[in-house]
Coordinates of C-alpha atoms (C1' of nucleotides) in Angstrom, one line a residue:
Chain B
X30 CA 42.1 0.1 -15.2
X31 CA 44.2 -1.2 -17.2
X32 CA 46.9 -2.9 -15.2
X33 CA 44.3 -4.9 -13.2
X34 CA 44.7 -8.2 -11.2
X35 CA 48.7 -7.2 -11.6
X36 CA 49.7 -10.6 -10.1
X37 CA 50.3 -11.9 -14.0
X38 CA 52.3 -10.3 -16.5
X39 CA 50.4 -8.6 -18.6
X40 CA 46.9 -7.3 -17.1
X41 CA 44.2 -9.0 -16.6
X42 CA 44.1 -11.5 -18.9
X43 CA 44.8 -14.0 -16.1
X44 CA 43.9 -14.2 -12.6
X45 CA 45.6 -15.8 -9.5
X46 CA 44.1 -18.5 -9.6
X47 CA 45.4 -18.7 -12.9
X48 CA 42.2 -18.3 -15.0
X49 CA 41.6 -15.5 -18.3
X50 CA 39.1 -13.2 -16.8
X51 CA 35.8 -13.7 -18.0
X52 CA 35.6 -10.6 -20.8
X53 CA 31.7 -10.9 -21.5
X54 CA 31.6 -10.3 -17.8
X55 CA 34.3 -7.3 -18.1
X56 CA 32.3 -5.8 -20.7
X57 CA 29.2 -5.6 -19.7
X58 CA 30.1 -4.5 -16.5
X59 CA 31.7 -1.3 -17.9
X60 CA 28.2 -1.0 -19.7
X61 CA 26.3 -1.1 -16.5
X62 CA 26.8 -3.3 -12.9
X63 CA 25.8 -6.6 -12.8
X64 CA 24.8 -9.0 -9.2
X65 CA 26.9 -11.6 -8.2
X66 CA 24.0 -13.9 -9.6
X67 CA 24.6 -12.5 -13.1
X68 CA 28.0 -12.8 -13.0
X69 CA 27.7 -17.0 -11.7
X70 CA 25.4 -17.2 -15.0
X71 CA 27.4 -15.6 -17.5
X72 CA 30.4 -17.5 -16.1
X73 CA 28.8 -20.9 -16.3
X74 CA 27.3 -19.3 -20.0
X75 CA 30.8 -19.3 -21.3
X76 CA 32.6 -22.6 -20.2
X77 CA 34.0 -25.1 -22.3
X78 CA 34.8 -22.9 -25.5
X79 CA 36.1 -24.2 -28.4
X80 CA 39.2 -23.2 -30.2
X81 CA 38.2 -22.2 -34.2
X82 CA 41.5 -21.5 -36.5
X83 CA 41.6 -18.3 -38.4
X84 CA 39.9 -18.2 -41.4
X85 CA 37.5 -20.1 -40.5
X86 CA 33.1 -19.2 -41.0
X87 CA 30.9 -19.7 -37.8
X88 CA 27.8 -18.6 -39.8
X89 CA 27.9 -17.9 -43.7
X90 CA 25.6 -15.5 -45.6
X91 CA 22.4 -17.2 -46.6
X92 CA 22.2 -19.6 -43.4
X93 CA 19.6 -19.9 -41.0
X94 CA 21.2 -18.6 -38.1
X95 CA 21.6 -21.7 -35.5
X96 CA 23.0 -19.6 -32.0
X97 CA 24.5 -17.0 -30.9
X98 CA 28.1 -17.0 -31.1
X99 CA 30.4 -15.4 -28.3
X100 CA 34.4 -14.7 -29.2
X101 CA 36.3 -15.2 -25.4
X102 CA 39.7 -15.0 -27.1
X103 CA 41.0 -13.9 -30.9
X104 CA 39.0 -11.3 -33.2
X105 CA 36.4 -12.4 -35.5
X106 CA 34.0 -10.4 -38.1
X107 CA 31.3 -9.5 -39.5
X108 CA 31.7 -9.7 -43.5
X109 CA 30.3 -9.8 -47.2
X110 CA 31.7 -10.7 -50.2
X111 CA 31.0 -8.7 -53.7
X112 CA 30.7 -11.1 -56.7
X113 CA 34.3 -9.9 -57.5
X114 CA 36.2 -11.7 -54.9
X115 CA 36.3 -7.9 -53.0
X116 CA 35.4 -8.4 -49.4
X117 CA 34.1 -5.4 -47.2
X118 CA 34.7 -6.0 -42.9
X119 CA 31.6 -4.4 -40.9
X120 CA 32.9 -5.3 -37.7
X121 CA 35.4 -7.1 -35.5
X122 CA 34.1 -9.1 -32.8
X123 CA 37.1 -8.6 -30.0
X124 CA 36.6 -10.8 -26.7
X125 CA 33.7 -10.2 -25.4
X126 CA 31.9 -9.6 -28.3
X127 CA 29.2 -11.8 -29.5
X128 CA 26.5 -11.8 -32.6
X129 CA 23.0 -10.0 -32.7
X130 CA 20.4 -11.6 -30.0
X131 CA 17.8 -11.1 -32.1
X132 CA 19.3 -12.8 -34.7
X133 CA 16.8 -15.6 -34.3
X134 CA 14.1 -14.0 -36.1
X135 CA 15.5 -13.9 -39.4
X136 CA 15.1 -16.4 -41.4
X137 CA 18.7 -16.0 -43.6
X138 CA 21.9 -14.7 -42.8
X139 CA 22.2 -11.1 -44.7
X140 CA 26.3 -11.1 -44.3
X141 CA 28.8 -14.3 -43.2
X142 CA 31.1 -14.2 -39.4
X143 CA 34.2 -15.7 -39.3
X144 CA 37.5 -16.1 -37.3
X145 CA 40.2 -13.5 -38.3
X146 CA 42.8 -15.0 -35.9
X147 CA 42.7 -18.7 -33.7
X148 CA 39.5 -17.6 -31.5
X149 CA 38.2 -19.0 -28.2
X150 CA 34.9 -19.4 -29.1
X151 CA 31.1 -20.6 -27.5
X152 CA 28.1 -21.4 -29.5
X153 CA 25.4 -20.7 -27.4
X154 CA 22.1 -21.9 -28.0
X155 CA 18.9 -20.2 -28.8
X156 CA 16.8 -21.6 -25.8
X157 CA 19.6 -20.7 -23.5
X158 CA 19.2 -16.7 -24.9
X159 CA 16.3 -16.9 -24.7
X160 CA 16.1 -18.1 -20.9
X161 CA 18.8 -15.4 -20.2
X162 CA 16.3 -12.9 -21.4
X163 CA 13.5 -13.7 -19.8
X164 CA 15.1 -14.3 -16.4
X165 CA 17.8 -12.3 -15.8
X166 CA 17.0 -8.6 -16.1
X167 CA 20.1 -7.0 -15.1
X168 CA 21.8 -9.0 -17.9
X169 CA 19.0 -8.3 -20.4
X170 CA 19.7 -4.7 -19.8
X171 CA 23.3 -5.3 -20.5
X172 CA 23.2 -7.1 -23.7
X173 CA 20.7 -4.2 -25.1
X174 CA 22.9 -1.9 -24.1
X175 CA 25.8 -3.9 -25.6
X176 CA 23.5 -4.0 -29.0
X177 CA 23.4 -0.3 -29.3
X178 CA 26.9 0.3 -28.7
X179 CA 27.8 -2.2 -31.7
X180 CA 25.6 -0.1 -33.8
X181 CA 27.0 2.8 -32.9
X182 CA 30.2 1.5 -33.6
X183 CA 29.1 0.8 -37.5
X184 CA 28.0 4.4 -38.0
X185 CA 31.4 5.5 -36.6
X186 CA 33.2 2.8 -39.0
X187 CA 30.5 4.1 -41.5
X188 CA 32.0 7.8 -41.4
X189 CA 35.9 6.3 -41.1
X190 CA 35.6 5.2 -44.7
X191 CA 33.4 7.5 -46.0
X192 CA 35.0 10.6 -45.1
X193 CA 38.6 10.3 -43.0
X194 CA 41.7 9.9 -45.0
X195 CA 43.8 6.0 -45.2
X196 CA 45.8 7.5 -42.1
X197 CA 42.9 9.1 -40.0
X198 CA 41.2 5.7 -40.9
X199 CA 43.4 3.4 -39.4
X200 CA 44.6 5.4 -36.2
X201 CA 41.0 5.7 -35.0
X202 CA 40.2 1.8 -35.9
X203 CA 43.8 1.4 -33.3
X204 CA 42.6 4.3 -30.8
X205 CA 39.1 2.0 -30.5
X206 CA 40.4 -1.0 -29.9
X207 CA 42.7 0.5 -27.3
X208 CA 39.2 1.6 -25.3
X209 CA 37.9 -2.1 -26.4
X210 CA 40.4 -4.1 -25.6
X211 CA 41.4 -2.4 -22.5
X212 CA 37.6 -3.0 -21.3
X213 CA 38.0 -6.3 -21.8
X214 CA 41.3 -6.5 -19.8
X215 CA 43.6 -7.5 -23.2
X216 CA 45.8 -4.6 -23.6
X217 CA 49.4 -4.0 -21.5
X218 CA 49.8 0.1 -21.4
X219 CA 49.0 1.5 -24.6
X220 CA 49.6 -1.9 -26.5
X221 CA 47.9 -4.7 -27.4
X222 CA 47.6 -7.5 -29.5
X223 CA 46.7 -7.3 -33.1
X224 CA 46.8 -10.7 -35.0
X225 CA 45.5 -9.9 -38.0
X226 CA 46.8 -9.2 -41.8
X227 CA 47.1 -5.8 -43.3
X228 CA 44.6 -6.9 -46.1
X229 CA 42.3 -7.6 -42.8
X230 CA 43.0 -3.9 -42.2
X231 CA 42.6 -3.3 -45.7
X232 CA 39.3 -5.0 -46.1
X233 CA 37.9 -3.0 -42.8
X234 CA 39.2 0.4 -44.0
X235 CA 38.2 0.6 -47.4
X236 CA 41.7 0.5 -48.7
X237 CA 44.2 -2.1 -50.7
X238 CA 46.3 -4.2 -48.6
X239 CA 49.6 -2.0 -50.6
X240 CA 48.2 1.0 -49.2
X241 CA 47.7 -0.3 -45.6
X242 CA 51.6 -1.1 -45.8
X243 CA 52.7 2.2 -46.9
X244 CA 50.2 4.1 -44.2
X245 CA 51.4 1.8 -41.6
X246 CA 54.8 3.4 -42.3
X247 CA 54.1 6.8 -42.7
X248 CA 52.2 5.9 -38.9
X249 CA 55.3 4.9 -37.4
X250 CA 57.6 7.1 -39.2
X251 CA 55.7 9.8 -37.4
X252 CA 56.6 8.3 -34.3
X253 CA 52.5 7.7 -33.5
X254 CA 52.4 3.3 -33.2
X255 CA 55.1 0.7 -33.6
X256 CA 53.8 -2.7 -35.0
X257 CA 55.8 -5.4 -35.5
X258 CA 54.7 -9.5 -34.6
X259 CA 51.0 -8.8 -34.4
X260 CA 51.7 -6.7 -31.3
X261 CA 50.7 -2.8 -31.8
X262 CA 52.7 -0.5 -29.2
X263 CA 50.8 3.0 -29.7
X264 CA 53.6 5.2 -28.6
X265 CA 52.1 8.5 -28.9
X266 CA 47.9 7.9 -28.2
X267 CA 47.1 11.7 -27.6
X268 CA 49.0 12.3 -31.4
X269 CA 47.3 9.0 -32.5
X270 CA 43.8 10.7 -31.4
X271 CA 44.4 14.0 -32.8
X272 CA 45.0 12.5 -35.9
X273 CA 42.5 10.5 -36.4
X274 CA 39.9 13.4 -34.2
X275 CA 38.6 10.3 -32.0
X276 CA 35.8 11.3 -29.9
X277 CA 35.1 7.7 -27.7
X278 CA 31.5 9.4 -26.8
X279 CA 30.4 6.3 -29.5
X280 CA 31.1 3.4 -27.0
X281 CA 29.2 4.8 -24.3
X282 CA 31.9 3.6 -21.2
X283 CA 31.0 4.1 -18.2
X284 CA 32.6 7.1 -17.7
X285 CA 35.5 5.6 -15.7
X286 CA 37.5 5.4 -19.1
X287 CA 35.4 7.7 -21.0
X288 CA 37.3 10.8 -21.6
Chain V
X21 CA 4.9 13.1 -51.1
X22 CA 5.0 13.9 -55.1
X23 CA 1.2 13.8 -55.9
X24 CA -0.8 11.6 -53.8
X25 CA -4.0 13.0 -52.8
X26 CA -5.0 13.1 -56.5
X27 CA -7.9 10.3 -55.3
X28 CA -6.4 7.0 -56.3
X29 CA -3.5 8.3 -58.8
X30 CA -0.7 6.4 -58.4
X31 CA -0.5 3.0 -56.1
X32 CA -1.2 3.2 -52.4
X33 CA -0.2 6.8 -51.5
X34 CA -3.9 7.5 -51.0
X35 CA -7.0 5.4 -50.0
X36 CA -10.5 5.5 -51.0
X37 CA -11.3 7.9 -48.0
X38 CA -8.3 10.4 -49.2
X39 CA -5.9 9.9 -46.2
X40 CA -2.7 8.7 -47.1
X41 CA -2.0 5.4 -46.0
X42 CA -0.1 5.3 -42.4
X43 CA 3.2 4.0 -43.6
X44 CA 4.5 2.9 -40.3
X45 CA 1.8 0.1 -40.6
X46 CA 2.6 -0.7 -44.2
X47 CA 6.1 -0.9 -43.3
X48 CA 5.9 -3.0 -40.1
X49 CA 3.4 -5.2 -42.1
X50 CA 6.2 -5.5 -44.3
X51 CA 7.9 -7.8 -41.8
X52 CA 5.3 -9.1 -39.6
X53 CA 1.4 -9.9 -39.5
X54 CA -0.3 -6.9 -37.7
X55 CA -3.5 -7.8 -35.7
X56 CA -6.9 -5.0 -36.1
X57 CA -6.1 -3.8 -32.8
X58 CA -2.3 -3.3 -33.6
X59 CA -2.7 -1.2 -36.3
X60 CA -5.7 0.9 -34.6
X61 CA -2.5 1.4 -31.7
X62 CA -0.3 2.5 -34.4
X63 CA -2.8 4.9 -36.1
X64 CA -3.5 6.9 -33.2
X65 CA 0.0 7.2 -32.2
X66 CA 1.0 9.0 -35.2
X67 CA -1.9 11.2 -35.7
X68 CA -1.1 15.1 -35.6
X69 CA 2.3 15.2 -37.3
X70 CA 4.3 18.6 -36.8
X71 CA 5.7 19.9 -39.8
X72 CA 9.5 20.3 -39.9
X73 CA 10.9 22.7 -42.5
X74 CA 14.4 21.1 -44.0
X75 CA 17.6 20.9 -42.3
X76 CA 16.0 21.2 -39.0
X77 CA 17.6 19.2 -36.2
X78 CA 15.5 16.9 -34.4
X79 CA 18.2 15.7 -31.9
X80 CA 21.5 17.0 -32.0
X81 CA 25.2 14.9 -30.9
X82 CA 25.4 15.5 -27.5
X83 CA 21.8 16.0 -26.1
X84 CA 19.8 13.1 -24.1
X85 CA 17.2 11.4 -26.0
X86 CA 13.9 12.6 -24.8
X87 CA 11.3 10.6 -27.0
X88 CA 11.4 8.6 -30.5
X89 CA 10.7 10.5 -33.8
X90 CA 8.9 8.7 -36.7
X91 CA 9.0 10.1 -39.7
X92 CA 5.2 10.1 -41.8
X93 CA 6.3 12.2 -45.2
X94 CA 9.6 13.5 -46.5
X95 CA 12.9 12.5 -46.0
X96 CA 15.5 12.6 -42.7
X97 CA 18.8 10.7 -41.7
X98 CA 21.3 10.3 -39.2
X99 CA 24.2 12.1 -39.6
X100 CA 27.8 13.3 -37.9
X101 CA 29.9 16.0 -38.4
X102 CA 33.6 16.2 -38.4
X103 CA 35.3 19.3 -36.8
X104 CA 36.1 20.2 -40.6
X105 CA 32.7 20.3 -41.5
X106 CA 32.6 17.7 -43.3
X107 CA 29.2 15.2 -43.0
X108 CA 29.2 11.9 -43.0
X109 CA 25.3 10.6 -43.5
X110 CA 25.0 7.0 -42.0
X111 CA 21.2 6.4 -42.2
X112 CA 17.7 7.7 -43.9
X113 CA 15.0 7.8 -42.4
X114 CA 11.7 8.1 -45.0
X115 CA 8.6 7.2 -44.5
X116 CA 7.5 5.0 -41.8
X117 CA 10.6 4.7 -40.0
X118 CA 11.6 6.3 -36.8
X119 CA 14.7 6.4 -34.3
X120 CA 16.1 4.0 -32.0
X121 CA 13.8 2.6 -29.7
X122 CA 16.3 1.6 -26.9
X123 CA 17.8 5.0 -27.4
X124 CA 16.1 5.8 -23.6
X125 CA 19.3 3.6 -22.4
X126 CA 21.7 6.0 -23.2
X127 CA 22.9 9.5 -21.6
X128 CA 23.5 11.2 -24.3
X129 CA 23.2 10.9 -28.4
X130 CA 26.6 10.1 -30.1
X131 CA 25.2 11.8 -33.7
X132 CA 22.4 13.6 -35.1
X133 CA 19.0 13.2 -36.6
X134 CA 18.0 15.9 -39.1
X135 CA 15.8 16.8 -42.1
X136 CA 17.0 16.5 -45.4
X137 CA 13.7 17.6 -46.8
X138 CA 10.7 19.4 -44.9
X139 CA 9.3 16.1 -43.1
X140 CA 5.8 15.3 -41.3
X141 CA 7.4 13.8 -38.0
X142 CA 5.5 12.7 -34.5
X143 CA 7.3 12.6 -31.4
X144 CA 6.6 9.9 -29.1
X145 CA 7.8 10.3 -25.5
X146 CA 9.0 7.4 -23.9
X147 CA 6.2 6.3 -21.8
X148 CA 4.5 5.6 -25.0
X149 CA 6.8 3.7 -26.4
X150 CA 7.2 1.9 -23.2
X151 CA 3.8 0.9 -23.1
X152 CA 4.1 -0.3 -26.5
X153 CA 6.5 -2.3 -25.9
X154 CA 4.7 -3.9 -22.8
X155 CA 1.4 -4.2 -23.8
X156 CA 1.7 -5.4 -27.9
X157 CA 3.8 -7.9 -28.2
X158 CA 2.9 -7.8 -32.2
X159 CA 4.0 -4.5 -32.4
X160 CA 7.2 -5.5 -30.4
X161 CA 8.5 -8.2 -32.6
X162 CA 7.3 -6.4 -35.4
X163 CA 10.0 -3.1 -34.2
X164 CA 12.2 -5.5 -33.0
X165 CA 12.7 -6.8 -37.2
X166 CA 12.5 -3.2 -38.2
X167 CA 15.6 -2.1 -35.8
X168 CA 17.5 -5.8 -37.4
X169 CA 16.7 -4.4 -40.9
X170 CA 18.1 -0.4 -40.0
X171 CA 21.5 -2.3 -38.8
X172 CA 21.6 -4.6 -42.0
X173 CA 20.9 -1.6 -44.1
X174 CA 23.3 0.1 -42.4
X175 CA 26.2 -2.5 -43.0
X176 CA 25.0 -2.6 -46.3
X177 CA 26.0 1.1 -46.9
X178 CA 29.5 0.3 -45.2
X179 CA 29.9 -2.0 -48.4
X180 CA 28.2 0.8 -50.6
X181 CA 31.3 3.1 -49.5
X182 CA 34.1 0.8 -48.8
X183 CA 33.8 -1.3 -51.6
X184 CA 32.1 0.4 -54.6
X185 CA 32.7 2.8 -57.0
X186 CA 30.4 5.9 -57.4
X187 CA 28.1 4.7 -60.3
X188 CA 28.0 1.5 -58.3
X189 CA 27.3 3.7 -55.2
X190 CA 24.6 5.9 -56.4
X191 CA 22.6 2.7 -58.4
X192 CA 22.5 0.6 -55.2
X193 CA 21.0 3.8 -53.1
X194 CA 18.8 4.3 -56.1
X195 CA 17.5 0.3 -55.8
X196 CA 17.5 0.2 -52.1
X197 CA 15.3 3.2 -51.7
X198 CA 12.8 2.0 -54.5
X199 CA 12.2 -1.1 -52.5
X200 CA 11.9 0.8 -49.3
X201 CA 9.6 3.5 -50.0
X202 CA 7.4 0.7 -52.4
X203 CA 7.1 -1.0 -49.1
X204 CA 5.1 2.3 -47.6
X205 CA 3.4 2.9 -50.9
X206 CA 5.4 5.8 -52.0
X207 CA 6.4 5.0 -55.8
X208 CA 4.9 5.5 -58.9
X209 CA 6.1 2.4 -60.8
X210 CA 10.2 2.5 -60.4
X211 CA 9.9 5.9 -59.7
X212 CA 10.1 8.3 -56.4
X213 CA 10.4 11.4 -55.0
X214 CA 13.6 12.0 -53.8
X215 CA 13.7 15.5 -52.4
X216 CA 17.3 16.0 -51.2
X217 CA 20.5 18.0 -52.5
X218 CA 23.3 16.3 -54.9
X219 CA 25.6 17.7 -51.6
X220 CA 23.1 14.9 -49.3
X221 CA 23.7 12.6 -51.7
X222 CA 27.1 13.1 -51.6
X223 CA 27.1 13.2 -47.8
X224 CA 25.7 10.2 -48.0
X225 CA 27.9 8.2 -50.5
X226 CA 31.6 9.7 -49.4
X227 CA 31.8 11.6 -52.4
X228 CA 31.4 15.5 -53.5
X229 CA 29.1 16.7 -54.8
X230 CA 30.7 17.7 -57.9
X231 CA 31.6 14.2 -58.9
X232 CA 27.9 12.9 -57.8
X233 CA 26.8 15.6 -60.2
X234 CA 29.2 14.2 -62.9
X235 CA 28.1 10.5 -62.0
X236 CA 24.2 11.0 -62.0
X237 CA 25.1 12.5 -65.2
X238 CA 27.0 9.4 -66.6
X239 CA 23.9 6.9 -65.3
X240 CA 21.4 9.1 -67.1
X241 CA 23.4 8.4 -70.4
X242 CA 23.6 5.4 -69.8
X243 CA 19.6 5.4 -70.0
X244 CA 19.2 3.8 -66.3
X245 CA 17.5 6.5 -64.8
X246 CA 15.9 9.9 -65.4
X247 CA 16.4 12.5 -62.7
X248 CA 14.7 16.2 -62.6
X249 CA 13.4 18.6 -60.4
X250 CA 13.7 16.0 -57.5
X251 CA 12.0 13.1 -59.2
X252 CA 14.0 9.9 -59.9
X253 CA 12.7 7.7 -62.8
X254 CA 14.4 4.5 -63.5
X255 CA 14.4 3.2 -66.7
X256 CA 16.0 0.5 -66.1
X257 CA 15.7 -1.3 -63.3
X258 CA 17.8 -4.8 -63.8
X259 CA 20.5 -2.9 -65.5
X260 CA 20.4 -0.4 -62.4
X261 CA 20.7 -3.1 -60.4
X262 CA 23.0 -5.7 -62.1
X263 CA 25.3 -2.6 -62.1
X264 CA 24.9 -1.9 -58.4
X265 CA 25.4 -5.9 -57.5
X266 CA 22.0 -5.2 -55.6
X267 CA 20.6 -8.2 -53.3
X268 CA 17.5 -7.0 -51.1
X269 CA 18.0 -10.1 -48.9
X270 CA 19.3 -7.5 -46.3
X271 CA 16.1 -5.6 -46.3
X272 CA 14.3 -9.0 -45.1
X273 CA 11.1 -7.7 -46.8
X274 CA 8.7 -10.7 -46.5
X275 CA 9.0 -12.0 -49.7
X276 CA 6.1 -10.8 -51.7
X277 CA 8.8 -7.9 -53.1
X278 CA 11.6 -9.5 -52.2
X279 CA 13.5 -11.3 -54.8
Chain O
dC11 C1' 65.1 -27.0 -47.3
dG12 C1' 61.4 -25.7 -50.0
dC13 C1' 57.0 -23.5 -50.1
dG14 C1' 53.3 -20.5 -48.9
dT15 C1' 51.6 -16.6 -46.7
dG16 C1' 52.2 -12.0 -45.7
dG17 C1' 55.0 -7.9 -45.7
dT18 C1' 57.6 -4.4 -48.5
dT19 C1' 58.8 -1.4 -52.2
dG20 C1' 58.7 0.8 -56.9
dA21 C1' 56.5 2.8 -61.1
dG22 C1' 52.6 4.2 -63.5
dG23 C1' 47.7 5.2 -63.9
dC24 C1' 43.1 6.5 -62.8
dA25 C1' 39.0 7.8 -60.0
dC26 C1' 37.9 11.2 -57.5
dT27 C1' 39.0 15.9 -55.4
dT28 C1' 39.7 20.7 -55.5
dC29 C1' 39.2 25.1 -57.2
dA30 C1' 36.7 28.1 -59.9
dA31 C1' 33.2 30.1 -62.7
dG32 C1' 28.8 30.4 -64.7
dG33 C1' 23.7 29.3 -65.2
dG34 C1' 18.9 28.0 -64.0
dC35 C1' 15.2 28.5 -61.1
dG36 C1' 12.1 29.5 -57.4
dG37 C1' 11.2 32.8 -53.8
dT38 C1' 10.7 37.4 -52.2
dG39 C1' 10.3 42.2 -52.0
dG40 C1' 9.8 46.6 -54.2
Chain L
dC15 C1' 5.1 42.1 -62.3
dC16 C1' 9.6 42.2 -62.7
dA17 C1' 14.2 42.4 -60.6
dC18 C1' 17.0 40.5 -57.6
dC19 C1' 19.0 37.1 -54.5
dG20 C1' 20.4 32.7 -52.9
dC21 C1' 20.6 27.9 -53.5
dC22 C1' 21.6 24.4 -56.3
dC23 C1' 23.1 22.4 -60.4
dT24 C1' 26.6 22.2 -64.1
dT25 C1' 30.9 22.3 -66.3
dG26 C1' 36.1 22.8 -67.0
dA27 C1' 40.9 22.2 -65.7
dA28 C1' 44.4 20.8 -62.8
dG29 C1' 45.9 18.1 -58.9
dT30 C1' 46.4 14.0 -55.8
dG31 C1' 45.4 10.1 -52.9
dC32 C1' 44.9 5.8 -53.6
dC33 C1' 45.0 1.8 -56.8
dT34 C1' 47.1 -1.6 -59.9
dC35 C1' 50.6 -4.3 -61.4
dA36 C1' 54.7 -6.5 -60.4
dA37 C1' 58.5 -7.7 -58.2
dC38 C1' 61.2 -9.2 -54.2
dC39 C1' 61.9 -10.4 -49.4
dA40 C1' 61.1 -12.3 -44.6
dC41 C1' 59.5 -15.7 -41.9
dG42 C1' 57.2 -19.9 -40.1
dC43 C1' 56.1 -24.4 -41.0
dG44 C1' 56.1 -29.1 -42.8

DNA sequence: CGCGTGGTTGAGGCACTTCAAGGGCGGTGG
DNA sequence: CCACCGCCCTTGAAGTGCCTCAACCACGCG
């Protein structure tokens, strides 16, 4: 589905009446349906967001977490920091996307979220989750769903660094953000907007930002991606998944996408 | 378990009545008060433990959850394989801890869960776990931390292998699972059983086994730890740990351990 | 127009892998 | 009770994927 709503360029990311489309809503709905109710509730959840610039913290290691954050535009992360300076990226928070639910009964931050790009961004606040959960089942289901689909998406990051090569690394991190983004209505054919640094992609693959460059190019020089502005084109996504042997069973799609 | 049993040896494997201690409870107590009546729920659900022999599947990629396994002795994990044959280990699950509880949402397991070393495991079917989730709202927040604490852990290890070198790698491991099994009473001062291959441990840290062999080696000269015939001793602990930049703050233990 | 951030490229080094062979030890069967 | 077998640990030597250090370049922005 990934030329939806045509009318726009692009697809999806804006409606007729000239609107993004709500990708918390596009999300969970490839996770499981939602009423018309639901939907009315998420929308009104995600109004007014704010706009964050990159590099930028929304919760730092060591606070008391304060909300749960929801990214509607950009890609944030997950991330710690080693004593050295080195930083390690657990996940990316694409729109959609939003921090743990259950966050609230920690009492400290174990790892920091920040903005990788400009992100649309909404804080919402514990009370409000908490409503959500108790009175909206359908959505509750959702989000729990949602939950185990991020974790699964660690252990697969988990096995990218520990045991797939720079290259195999970084064409399954593109292959799942195809599946992600496209969910979410952000990608145009087999492309899609990446606006973040190689030492980003460095600091989520395990690898130095050097190494990143000269993988990038042995990528295209293959004729697999092309990546130039921030915008990926994958030009070859059945190579791409062979490469990098990406199995999407992880992200538990519907089906409709799901290979 | 090493030597428990011996009546009293040691510190909290055994009680006065010669059971060993349920470590379920002493783990979930870790994170949350438990009232009498939660942990007489708890106790009965894990009596009769089967006996797995080691590297037996419990569920394999690919099959439908049918119930929750918790692990009462020895030593399991989560793992994936790669059409190579190569393993990538994401999680361990020793004493007292068990697999996903929301795992009933999803159609079909996207890894495995195996014994590393022969394990005392219960099943329970869903229905249980349903009803334990409904009726014990103790026991419920209590899981609920324990599932927040498996995903910090498991970022943590995304760190462990993107970030660290293999001393650095093997010494945090080594801390982490001190404080973990000292949680369910299964240490003898800073030592432990650890009943699993230099090839798991591998598995486990991205390495080979012939360099983890050549690294346990180096940390023994050091004179951090003392490692034969399955038993880990460290010698020292805050040089283990100052070398593996260890902070527990992601294990959330309730502070008594916690540093 | 200058400056800063990020991308690109080269040369050299090292941490870890690969391949290969031997040794210890517990389990099992004759 | 001993001999054998298989699993695991151990060690050596050679190779390589990725890192480090160090430039230089391209571009957007003030």
């Amino acid at each position: 589905m990934q030329d939806n709503d045509t009318a726009g360029a692009e697809d999806g990311t804006s409606r007729p009446d000239g609107r993004a489309a709500n990708p918390l809503i596009l999300k969970l709905e490839s996770l499981a349906p939602l009423s018309a109710d639901d939907r009315a509730v998420l929308e009104r959840i995600s109004a007014k967001p704010h706009l964050v610039p990159a590099g930028t913290d929304l919760i730092g290691e060591g606070d008391k977490p304060d909300g749960v954050y929801l990214v509607l535009d950009g890609i944030a992360c997950r991330y710690k920091l080693r004593a050295s300076g080195a930083r390690q990226i657990m996940a990316y928070l694409v729109p959609g996307d939003y921090c743990d639910l259950d966050v609230a009964m920690l009492k400290a931050m174990d790892h920091s979220i920040g903005t990788l790009s400009a992100c649309h961004v909404v804080r919402i606040s514990l009370d409000v989750i908490q409503a959500l959960l108790r009175d909206h089942p359908g959505i509750t289901h959702a989000l729990r769903l949602a939950t185990l689909v991020d974790e699964a998406t660690l252990r697969e990051w988990l096995v990218n660094v520990g045991r797939r090569s720079a290259e195999e690394r970084i064409a399954h991190l593109m292959c799942e953000l195809l599946l992600r983004l496209r969910a979410v209505g952000r990608t145009a054919g087999d492309g899609y907007a990446l606006p973040i640094t190689q030492e980003d992609l460095a600091d989520t693959t395990g690898l130095t930002s050097v190494h990143v460059n000269r993988t990038l190019g042995s990528l295209k020089q293959r004729g697999l991606i092309a990546l130039s502005g921030r915008q990926l084109r994958i030009l070859d996504l059945a190579g791409l998944e062979t490469l990098a042997e990406f199995k999407p069973n992880y992200l538990h799609l519907g089906g409709r996408d799901a290979a």
